[in-house]
Structure formats: structure tokens, C-alpha cells
Coordinates of C-alpha atoms and ligand atoms in Angstrom, one line a residue:
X1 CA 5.7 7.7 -17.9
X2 CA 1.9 8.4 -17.5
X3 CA 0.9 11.6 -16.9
X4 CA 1.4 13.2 -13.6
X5 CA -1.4 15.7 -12.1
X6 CA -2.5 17.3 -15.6
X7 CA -4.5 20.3 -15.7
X8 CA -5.4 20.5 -12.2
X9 CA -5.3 24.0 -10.3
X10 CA -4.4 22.3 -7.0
X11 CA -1.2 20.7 -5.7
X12 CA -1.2 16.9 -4.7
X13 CA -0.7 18.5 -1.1
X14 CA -3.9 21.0 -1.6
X15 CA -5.6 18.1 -3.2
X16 CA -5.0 16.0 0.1
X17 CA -5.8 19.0 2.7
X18 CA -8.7 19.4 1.3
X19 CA -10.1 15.8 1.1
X20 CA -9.2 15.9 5.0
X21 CA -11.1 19.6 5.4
X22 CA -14.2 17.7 4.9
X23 CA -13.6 15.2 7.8
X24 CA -12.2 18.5 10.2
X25 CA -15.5 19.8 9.6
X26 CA -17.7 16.8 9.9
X27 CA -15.5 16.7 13.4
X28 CA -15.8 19.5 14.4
X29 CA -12.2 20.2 15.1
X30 CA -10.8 23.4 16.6
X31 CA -9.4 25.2 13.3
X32 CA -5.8 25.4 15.3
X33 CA -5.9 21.7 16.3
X34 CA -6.8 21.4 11.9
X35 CA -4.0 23.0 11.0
X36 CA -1.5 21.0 13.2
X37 CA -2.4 18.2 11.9
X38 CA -2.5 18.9 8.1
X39 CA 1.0 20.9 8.8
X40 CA 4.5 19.4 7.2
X41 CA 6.3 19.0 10.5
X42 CA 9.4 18.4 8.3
X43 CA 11.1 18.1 5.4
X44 CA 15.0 17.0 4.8
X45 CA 16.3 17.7 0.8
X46 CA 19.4 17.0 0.3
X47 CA 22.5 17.2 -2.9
X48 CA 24.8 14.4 -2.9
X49 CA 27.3 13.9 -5.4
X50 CA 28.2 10.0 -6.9
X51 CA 30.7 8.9 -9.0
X52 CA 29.0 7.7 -11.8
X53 CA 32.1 5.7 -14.7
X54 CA 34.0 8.5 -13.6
X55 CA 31.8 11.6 -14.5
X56 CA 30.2 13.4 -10.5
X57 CA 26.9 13.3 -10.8
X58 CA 24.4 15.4 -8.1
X59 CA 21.2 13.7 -6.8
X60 CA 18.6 15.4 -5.3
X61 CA 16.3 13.6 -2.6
X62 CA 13.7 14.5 0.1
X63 CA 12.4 12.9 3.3
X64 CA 9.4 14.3 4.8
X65 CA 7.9 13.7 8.9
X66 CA 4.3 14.7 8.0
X67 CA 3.8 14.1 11.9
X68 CA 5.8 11.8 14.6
X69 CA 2.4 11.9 17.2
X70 CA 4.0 8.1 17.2
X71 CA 7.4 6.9 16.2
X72 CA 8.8 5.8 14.3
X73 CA 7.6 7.9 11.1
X74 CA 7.0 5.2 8.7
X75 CA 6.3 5.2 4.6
X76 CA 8.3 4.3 1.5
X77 CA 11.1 5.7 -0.3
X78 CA 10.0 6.2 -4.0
X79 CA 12.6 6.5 -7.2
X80 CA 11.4 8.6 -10.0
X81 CA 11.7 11.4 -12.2
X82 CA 8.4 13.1 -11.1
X83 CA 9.2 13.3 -7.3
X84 CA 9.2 16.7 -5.9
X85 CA 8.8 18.3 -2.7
X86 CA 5.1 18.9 -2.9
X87 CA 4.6 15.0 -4.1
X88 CA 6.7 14.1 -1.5
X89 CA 4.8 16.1 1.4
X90 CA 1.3 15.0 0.4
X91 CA 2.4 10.9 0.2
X92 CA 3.6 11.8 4.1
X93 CA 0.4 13.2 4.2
X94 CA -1.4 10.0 2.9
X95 CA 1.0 7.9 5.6
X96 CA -0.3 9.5 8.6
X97 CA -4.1 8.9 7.8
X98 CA -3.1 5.5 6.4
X99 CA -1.5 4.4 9.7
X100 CA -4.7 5.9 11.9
X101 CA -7.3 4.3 9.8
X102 CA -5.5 0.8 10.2
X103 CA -4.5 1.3 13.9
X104 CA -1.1 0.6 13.1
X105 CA 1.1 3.3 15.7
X106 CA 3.2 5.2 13.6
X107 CA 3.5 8.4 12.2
X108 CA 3.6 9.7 8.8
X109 CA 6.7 10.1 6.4
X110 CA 7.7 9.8 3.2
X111 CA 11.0 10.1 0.9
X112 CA 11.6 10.5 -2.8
X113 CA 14.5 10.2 -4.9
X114 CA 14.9 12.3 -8.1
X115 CA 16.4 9.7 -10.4
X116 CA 15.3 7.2 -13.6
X117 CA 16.3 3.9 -11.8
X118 CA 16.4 2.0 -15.6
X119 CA 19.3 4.1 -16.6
X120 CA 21.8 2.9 -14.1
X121 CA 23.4 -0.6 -13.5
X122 CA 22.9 -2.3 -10.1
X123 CA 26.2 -1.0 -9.2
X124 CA 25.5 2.4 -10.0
X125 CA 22.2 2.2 -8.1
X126 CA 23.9 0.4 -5.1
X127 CA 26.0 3.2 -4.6
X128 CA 23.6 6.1 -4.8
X129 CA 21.1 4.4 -2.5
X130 CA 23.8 3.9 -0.2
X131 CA 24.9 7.3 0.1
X132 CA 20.8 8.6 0.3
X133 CA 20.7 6.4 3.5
X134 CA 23.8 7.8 4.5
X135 CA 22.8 11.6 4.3
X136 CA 19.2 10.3 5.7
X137 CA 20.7 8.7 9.0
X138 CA 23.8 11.2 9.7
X139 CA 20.5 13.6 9.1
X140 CA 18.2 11.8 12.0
X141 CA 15.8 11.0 9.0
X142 CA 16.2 7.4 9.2
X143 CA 16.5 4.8 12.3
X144 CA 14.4 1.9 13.9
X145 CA 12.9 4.6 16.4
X146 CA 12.0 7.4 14.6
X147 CA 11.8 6.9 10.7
X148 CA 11.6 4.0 9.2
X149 CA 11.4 3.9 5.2
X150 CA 10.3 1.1 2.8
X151 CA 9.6 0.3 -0.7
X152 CA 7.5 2.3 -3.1
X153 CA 7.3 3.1 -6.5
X154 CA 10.9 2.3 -8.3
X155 CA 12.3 0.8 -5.5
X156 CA 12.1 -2.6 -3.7
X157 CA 14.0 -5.6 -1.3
X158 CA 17.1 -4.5 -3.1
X159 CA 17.2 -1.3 -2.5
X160 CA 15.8 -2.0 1.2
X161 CA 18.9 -4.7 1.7
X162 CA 21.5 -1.7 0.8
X163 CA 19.6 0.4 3.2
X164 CA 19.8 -1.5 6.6
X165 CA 22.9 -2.5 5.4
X166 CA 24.7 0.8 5.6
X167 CA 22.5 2.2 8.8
X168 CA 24.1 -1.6 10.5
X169 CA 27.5 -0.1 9.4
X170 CA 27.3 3.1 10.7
X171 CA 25.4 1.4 14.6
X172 CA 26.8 -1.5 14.8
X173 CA 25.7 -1.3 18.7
X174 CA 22.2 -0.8 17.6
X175 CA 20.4 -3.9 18.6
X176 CA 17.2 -3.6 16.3
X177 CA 19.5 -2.3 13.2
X178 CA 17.4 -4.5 10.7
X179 CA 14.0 -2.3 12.1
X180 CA 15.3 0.4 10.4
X181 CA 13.5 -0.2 7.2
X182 CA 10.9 -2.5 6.4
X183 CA 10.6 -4.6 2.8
X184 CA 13.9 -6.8 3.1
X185 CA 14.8 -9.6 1.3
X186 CA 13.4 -12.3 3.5
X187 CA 16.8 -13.7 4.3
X188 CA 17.7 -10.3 5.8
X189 CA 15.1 -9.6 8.4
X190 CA 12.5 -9.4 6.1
X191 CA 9.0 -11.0 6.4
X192 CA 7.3 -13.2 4.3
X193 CA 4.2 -11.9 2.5
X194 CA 5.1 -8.2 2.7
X195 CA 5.9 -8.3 -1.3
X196 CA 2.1 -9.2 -2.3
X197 CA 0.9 -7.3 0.4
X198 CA -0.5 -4.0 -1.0
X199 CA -2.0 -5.7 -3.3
X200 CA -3.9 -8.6 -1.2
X201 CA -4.8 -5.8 1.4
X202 CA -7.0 -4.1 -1.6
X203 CA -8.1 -7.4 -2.3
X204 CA -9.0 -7.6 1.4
X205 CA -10.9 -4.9 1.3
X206 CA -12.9 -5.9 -2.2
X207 CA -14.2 -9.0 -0.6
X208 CA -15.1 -7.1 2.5
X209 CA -17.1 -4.9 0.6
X210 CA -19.4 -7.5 -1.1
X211 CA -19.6 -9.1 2.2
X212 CA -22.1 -6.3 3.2
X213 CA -25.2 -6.5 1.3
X214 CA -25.9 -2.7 2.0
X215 CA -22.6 -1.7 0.2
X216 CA -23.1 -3.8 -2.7
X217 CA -26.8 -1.9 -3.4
X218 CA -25.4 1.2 -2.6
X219 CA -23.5 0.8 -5.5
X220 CA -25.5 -0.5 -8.1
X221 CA -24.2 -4.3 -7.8
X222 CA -26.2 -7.6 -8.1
X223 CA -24.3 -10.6 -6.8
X224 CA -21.3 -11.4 -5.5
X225 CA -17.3 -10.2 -6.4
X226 CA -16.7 -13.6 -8.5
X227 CA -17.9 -12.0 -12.6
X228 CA -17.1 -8.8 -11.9
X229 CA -15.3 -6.9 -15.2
X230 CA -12.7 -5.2 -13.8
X231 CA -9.9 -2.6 -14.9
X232 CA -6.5 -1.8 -13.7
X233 CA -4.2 0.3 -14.2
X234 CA -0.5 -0.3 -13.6
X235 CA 0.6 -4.2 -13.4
X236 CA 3.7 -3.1 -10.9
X237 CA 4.2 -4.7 -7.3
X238 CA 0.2 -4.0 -6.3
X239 CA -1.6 -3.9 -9.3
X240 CA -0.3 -7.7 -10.1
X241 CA -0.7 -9.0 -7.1
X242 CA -3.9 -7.6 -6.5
X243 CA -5.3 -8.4 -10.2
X244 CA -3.7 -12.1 -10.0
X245 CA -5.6 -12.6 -7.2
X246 CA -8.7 -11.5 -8.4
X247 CA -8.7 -13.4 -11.2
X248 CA -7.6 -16.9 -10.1
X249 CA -9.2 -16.6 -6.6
X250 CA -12.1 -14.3 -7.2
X251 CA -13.3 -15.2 -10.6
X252 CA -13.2 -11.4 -11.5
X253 CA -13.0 -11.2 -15.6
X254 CA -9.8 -8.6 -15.7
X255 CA -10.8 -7.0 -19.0
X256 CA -8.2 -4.3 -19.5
X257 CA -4.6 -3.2 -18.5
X258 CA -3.7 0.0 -18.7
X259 CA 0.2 -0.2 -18.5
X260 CA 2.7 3.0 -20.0
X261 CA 3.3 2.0 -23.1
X262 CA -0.5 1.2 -23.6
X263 CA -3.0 -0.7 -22.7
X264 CA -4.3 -4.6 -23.1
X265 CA -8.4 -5.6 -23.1
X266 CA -10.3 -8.8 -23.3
X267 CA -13.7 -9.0 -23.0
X268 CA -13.7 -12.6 -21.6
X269 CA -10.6 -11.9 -19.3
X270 CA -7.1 -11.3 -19.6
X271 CA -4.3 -14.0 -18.3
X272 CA -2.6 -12.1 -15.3
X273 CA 0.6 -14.5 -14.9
X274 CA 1.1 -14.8 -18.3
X275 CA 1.2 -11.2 -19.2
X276 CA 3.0 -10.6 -16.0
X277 CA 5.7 -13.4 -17.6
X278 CA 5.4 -11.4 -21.0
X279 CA 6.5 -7.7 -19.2
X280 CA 8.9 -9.9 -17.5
X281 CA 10.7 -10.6 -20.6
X282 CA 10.0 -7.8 -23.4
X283 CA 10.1 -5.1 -20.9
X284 CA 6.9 -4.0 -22.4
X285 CA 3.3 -4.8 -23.3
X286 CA 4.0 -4.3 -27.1
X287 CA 3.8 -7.5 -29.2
X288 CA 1.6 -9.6 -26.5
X289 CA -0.1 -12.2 -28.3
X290 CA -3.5 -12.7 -26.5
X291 CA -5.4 -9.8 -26.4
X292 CA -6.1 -6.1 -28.5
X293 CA -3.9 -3.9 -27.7
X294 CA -5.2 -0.2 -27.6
X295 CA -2.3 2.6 -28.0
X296 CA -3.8 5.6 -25.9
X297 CA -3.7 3.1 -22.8
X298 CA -5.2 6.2 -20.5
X299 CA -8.5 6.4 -22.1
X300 CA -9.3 2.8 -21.0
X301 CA -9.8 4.5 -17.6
X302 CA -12.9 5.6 -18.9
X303 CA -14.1 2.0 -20.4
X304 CA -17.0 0.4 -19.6
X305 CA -16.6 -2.0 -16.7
X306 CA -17.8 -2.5 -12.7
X307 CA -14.6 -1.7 -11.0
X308 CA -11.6 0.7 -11.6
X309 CA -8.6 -0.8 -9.8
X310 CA -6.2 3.2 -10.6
X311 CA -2.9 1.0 -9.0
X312 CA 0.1 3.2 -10.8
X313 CA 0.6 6.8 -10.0
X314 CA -1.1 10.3 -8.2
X315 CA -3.5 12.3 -10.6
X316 CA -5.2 9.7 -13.1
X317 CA -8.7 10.6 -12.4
X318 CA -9.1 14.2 -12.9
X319 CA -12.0 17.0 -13.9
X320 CA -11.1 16.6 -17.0
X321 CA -11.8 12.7 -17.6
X322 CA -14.1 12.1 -14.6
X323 CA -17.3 12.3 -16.1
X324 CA -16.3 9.9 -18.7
X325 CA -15.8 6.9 -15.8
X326 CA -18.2 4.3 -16.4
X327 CA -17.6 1.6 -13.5
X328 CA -19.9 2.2 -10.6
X329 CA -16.8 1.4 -8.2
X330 CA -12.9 3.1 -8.3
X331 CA -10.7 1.3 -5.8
X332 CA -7.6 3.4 -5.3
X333 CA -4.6 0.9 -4.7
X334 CA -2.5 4.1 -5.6
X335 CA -2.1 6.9 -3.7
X336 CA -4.0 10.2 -4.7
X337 CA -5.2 9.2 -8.3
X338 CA -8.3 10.8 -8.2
X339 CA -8.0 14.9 -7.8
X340 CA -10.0 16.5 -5.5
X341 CA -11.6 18.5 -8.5
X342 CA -12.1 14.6 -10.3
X343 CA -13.7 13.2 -6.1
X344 CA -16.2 16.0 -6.1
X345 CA -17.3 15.1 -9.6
X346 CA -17.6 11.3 -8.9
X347 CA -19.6 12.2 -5.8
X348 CA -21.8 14.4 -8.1
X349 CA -22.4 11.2 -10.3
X350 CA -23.0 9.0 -7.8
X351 CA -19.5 7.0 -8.1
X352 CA -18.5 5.0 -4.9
X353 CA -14.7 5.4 -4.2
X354 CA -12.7 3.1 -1.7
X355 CA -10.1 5.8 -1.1
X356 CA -6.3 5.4 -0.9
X357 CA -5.4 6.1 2.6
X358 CA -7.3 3.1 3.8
X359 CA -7.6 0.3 0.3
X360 CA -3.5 0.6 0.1
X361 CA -2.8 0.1 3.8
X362 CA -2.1 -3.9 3.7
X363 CA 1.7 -2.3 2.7
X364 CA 2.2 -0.7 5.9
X365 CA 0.0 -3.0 8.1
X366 CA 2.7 -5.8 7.2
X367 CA 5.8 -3.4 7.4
X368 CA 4.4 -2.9 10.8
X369 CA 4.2 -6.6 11.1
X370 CA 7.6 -7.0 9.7
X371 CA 9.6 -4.2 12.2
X372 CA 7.5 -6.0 15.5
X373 CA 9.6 -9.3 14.2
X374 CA 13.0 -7.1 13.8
X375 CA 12.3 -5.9 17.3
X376 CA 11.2 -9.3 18.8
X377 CA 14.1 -11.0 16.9
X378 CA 11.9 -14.0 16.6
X379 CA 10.0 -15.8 13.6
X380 CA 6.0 -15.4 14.4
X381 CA 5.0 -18.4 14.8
X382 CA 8.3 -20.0 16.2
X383 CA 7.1 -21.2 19.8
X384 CA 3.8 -22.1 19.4
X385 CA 3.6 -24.0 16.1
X386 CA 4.4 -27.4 17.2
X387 CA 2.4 -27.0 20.3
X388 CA -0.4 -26.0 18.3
X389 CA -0.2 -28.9 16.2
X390 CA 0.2 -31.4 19.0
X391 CA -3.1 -29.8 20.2
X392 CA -4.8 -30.4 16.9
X393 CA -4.2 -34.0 17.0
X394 CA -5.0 -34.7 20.2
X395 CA -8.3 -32.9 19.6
X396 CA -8.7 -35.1 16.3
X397 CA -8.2 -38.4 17.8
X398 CA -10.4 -37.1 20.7
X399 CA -13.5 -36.8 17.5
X400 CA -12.4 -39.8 15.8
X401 CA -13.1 -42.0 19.1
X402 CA -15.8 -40.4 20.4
X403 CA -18.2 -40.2 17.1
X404 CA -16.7 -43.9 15.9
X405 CA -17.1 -41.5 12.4
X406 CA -14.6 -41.2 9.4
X407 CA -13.4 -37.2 9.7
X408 CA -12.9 -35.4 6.0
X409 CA -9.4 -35.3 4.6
X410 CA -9.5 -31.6 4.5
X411 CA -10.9 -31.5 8.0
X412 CA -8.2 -33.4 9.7
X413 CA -5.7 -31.3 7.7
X414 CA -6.8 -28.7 8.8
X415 CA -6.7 -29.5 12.5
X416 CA -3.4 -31.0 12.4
X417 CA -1.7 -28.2 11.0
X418 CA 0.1 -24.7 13.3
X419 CA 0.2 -22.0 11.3
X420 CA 3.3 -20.7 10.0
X421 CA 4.8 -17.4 9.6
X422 CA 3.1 -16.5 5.9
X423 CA -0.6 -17.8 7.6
X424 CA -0.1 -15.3 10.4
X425 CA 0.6 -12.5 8.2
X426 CA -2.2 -13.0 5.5
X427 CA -4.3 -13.5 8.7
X428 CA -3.7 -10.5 10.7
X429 CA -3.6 -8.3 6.9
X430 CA -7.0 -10.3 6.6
X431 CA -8.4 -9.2 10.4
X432 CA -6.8 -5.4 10.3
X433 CA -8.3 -4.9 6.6
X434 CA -12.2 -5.8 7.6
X435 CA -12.0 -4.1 11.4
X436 CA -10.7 -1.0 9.4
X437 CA -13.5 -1.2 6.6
X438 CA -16.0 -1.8 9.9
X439 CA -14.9 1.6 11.4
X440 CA -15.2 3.1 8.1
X441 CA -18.8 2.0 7.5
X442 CA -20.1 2.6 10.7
X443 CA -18.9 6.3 10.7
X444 CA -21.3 6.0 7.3
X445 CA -23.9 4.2 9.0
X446 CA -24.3 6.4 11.6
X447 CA -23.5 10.3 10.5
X448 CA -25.8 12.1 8.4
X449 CA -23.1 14.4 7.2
X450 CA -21.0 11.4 5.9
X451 CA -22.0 10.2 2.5
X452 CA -19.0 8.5 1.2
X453 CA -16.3 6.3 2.4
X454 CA -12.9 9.0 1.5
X455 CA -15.0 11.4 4.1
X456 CA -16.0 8.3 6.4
X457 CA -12.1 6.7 6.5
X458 CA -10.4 10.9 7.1
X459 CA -13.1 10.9 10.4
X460 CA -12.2 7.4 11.5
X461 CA -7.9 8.5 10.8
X462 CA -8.7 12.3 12.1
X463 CA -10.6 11.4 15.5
X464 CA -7.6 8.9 16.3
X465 CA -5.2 11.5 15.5
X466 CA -6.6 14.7 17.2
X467 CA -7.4 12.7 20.3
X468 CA -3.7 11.7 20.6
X469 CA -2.7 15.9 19.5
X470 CA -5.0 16.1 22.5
X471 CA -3.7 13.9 25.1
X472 CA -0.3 14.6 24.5
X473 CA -0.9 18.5 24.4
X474 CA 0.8 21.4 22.1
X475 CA 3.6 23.7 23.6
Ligands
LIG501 N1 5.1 2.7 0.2 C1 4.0 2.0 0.8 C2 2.8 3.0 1.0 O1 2.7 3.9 0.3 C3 4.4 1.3 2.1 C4 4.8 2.1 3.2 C5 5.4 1.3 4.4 O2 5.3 0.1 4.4 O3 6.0 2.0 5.2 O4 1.9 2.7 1.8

């Protein structure tokens, strides 16, 4: 297991107020109106026993509602042996700025499991998720209306599949049962493209970035994304997906892996899939054939490249390793791996930083996505397609007669062909990704107070938020 938080003197939670303070004060907020927001509104921890081969065995869990300003309360349920209530409380945190920046209308939750998934079988696992969703929805912490979990760290469809299962078994008469948790199995109410899409959201958001000249300056950058040397760390669910896609897409080099049991670098590039094929099988990085492998896989955070990709876990980048980052931009597909203590730093030295709360938002954007389609109980996609391609070939023949002129191959492909469901998904991540980074910047662009895009996306997520505190009213 990396190392969590380190030698920090602040909490994840602290960490997170006080990355929003600075936006509440750019704002101008009233300090009471501050304090709503950044308050807990709740958090459920619960004991359940399981029987586990015959031995009772307690598990401890916790959902948080950071705030339910709109409802459901949406973010993931995580499985590890670090959770706590505090890490717990600050990823709700993270949810509710999350969902503002990317205008998706939901409020901010999160839940945690204490638990090391690799030491029970499936069976084992099916029955303590199970009985977490239970004590979560006999609890009112879990339901299509007003809390609505999905995957994170150590969980996945699986473990999504078990959940909607047992909330349909306990309300049977609930109509929109399978919109109680988002990241199914597609076969189950799930939506294609929600798997890869953390990861293609922070690609989203990389090619946005070079597409503004300014930005690219800013940072120190000549040219385009495609060359790039870039390090990750973690090659789970976002860090592949994102990486993979870099490198056969983008024509980014990916020139180290940091993974737990170490770390993989190649100056001319690393293969994604094929390592990703390697973990697949060995369970581990050890032994991989085409690369160095370097045994103290953290202290690749600080090697010399253009962009830090920090995908696995909260409190990478702290005081005491920050001014050892070399890359010129950190793109935080985790949440909270740079401390506050480690942010101030790298805005000392001049270090841009796409923060969390906004790069890792193509999870939730889609799981948004995903519980509109529970609720509409239709596939996107599933009334207009055919019209849409009827359309394109009557507007193809239409060219082809009028300009007498042989149209492209790829063209009339093209023209001919409705989208389907995956198309509208990468589309509207693709759309809600650049709008967001647009906000973002112009907030930059504009206020002489702002000077870097963690303050610029908390004002964009905190002027949503306090308007709607506002509107509805506190009693
Ligand atoms: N666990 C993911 C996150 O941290 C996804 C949350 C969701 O889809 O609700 O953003």
C-alpha cells in the first residue's frame, strides 16, 4: 500500500477546507454562509457482523452527505484498509465541488469500507457488500433519490451489481431501483463507457488545455500534447485508461509507472496494454520484461518529465517531496494527492496544477449520465438513431447529385452513420469536460486575485453552490 498522508500536520479534511478558504475569500462569502458549506452535514458509521467460514467477523463502514443542496448525494463507495472517518468526510467534500464545477445537480457524498478486498473470496465479498447496502438503505443512506453510491478505489461493477441488487429486494415497488447506484455491469442498467470514464475525462481535460495557447505558455510548454514525457502514478481503473489513451491516441511517451510494489521507466515510452496484460496476470509489476524497474517506486514522483499524472491515492505530493517535482504540470486524476502544505509550495515554484475536484469529474459526469438512463428507462440514442441515419443519406445523395463529385469514403461514413449509445457518452464527457475547463479559465482570465486553476475551479464550484444556499435559504 503507498503511503497515505505522511508527515503532514493537517487532516485530508483541513487540507480540503482550506484549499476552498481561498476561493470563500476571493468570493467574498459571508463567513456563516463559508461554514455551511464546508460543514459535514452527515455522517452514518456503522458495525455489522458476517459470517466469514464460520468465524463472526465485525466490519466497520461510513457514509458521509457532505451536502444534499441537490439530491441525490452522489460519490463512490471505496474498499480499503486506510478509510477512516476523516478520509471519508473530505472525499464528500471533494464530491460536492466536483459535481458544481461540472454542472452535474447533485450533492456531495461519500462511503468507505474498512476492509482488504484481496483477502476474501467473491463469496465472502458478496456477502459483506450485501449487508453494507443493507445497513446503508434501512439507514436512509442509499436510494435513487437521495444517495446514490458508485465505484471507487477497491470496488467496481461487481460490487455495484450486489448493490442495486439488494436495495431492488428490499423496494421491489420502486420504479427506478437500478438508479440507486451508478457503475453497473452494462447488462444490469449500467452504461457503456462509464468504466474508462475517469480516466478519458482527465484526458479530456489534457487536450483542452493545449488547445489554449495561453495555457500551454503559462506553463513553460512548446508544442502540442502528442511528445509529451509523462508520469503516472497508479495503473488502476483511471490511471490505465487515462495513460492508454495517451499513449496510443496522443503520442505522449509514458516514461514511468509508479505502481505499489515499484515503479517501471522507459525513456522512449512504456507499452500501456502490455503492462496492463502483465499486472493482469502476475498480480504485480515484478519480473516485467521491457523496461528498468526501480524499487522505491515513490521517488519517481520527483523524476524528470513534463506532466505528473498522481492517479492512485490522497497525500502523494507533500512538503516534504514537493520541491523535488520536476514536471512543469501535475494533473490530479486522484483525489487530494497534493497536501495543502505540498499546493502552496508548487505555487511558490511556479508549478501549474489541474486540481482534482474538476480533472477527475468524467466519473461522475457519466454516473450522472448513467442514473438519467435508469430514470428514463431508455437506451440514449434508441429513438433517434435510425432517423438520424436516414437523414444522413438522404443529405449524401442530395451532395452526390448536386456536385456530380465522388464524396470521401470517410466522409460518406460519416454522414451515414446515428450515433449510438457509447458516441453519446464520450461526446457529452467530451462537451461537459471543455465548458468546465472554459469556466475555470475565465475565472483566471478575469480576476486578479486568482492565479491558479485549484483557486479558479473552488470559485467556479463555490459561486454555484452559495447561490443555490442562497436561493433556497437557511432555517
Ligand atoms: N468515485 C468516483 C469519484 O471519486 C465516482 C463518483 C460517482 O460516480 O458518483 O469521483
Amino acid at each position: 500500500m503507498v503511503d497515505n498522508v505522511g508527515s503532514e500536520s493537517l487532516s485530508f479534511t483541513e487540507s480540503v477546507n482550506h484549499m476552498a478558504d481561498r476561493a470563500f475569500e476571493v468570493l467574498n462569502i459571508d463567513p456563516g454562509v463559508a461554514a455551511a458549506i464546508k460543514a459535514c452535514t452527515a455522517t452514518l458509521e456503522v458495525h455489522f457482523p458476517v459470517n466469514i467460514n464460520g468465524k463472526i467477523e465485525v466490519f466497520t463502514g461510513w457514509r458521509s452527505v457532505h451536502s444534499s443542496h441537490r439530491l441525490p448525494a452522489k460519490g463512490g463507495i471505496r474498499y480499503a484498509t486506510i478509510v477512516d472517518q476523516d478520509e471519508v468526510e473530505a472525499l464528500a467534500a471533494l464530491m460536492t465541488y466536483k459535481c458544481a464545477i461540472v454542472d452535474v445537480p447533485f450533492g456531495g457524498s461519500k462511503g468507505g469500507l474498512l476492509i482488504d478486498p484481496t483477502k476474501y473470496s467473491r463469496e465472502d465479498m458478496q456477502k459483506i457488500t450485501r449487508r453494507f447496502a443493507r445497513e446503508l438503505i434501512r439507514k436512509g443512506f442509499l436510494s435513487p433519490a437521495t444517495n446514490v453510491p458508485a465505484p471507487d478505489m477497491g470496488t467496481g461493477e461487481r460490487e455495484m451489481a450486489w448493490i442495486a441488487d439488494t436495495y431492488k429486494h428490499l423496494h421491489p415497488e420502486d420504479v427506478n431501483y437500478s438508479g440507486c447506484v451508478t457503475g453497473k455491469p452494462v447488462a444490469h442498467g449500467g452504461l457503456r463507457g462509464r468504466a474508462e470514464a475517469t480516466g478519458r475525462g482527465v484526458v479530456y481535460v489534457l487536450r483542452e488545455f493545449f488547445r489554449n495557447p495561453d495555457c500551454v505558455a503559462d506553463t513553460g510548454f512548446k508544442g502540442g500534447l502528442g511528445g509529451k514525457r509523462v508520469v503516472i502514478q497508479g495503473l488502476g481503473n483511471v490511471g490505465f485508461h487515462a495513460s492508454k489513451l495517451l499513449q496510443e491516441e496522443d503520442e505522449c511517451l509514458i516514461t514511468g509507472i509508479i505502481e505499489k510494489d515499484g515503479a517501471l521507466v522507459k525513456e522512449d515510452g512504456l507499452d500501456i496494454q502490455h503492462i496492463h496484460d502483465y499486472i493482469v496476470e502476475h498480480k504485480t509489476i515484478l519480473g516485467y520484461p521491457d523496461a528498468s524497474h526501480v524499487s522505491d517506486g515513490k521517488s519517481l514522483l520527483a523524476m524528470d518529465c513534463d506532466i505528473l499524472i498522481p492517479a492512485a491515492i490522497e497525500g502523494q505530493i507533500t512538503a516534504d517531496n514537493a520541491g523535488a517535482i520536476k514536471a512543469n504540470l501535475i494533473v490530479e486524476a486522484a483525489n487530494g494527492p497534493v497536501t495543502f502544505e505540498a499546493d502552496e509550495i508548487l505555487r511558490q515554484r511556479g508549478v501549474t496544477i489541474l486540481p482534482d475536484a474538476y480533472v477527475n469529474a468524467g466519473g461522475v459526469t457519466v454516473s450522472y449520465f448513467e442514473w438519467v438512463r435508469n430514470l428514463a428507462h431508455i437506451r440514449f440514442g434508441r429513438m433517434e438513431r435510425r432517423y438520424d441515419e436516414m437523414r444522413g443519406s438522404h443529405m449524401l445523395s442530395a451532395l452526390k447529385s448536386m456536385t456530380q463529385q465522388p464524396i470521401p469514403e470517410w466522409i460518406e461514413k460519416e454522414l451515414v452513420q446515428g450515433a449510438n449509445e457509447l458516441d453519446l457518452v464520450r461526446s457529452g464527457l467530451d462537451d461537459t469536460m471543455r465548458l468546465s475547463f472554459q469556466q475555470i479559465k475565465a475565472v483566471l482570465d478575469s480576476n486578479d486575485r486568482v492565479n491558479d486553476y485549484r483557486t479558479a475551479s473552488y470559485v467556479v464550484a463555490i459561486d454555484k453552490i452559495s447561490r443555490s444556499y442562497l436561493d433556497i435559504g437557511v432555517y
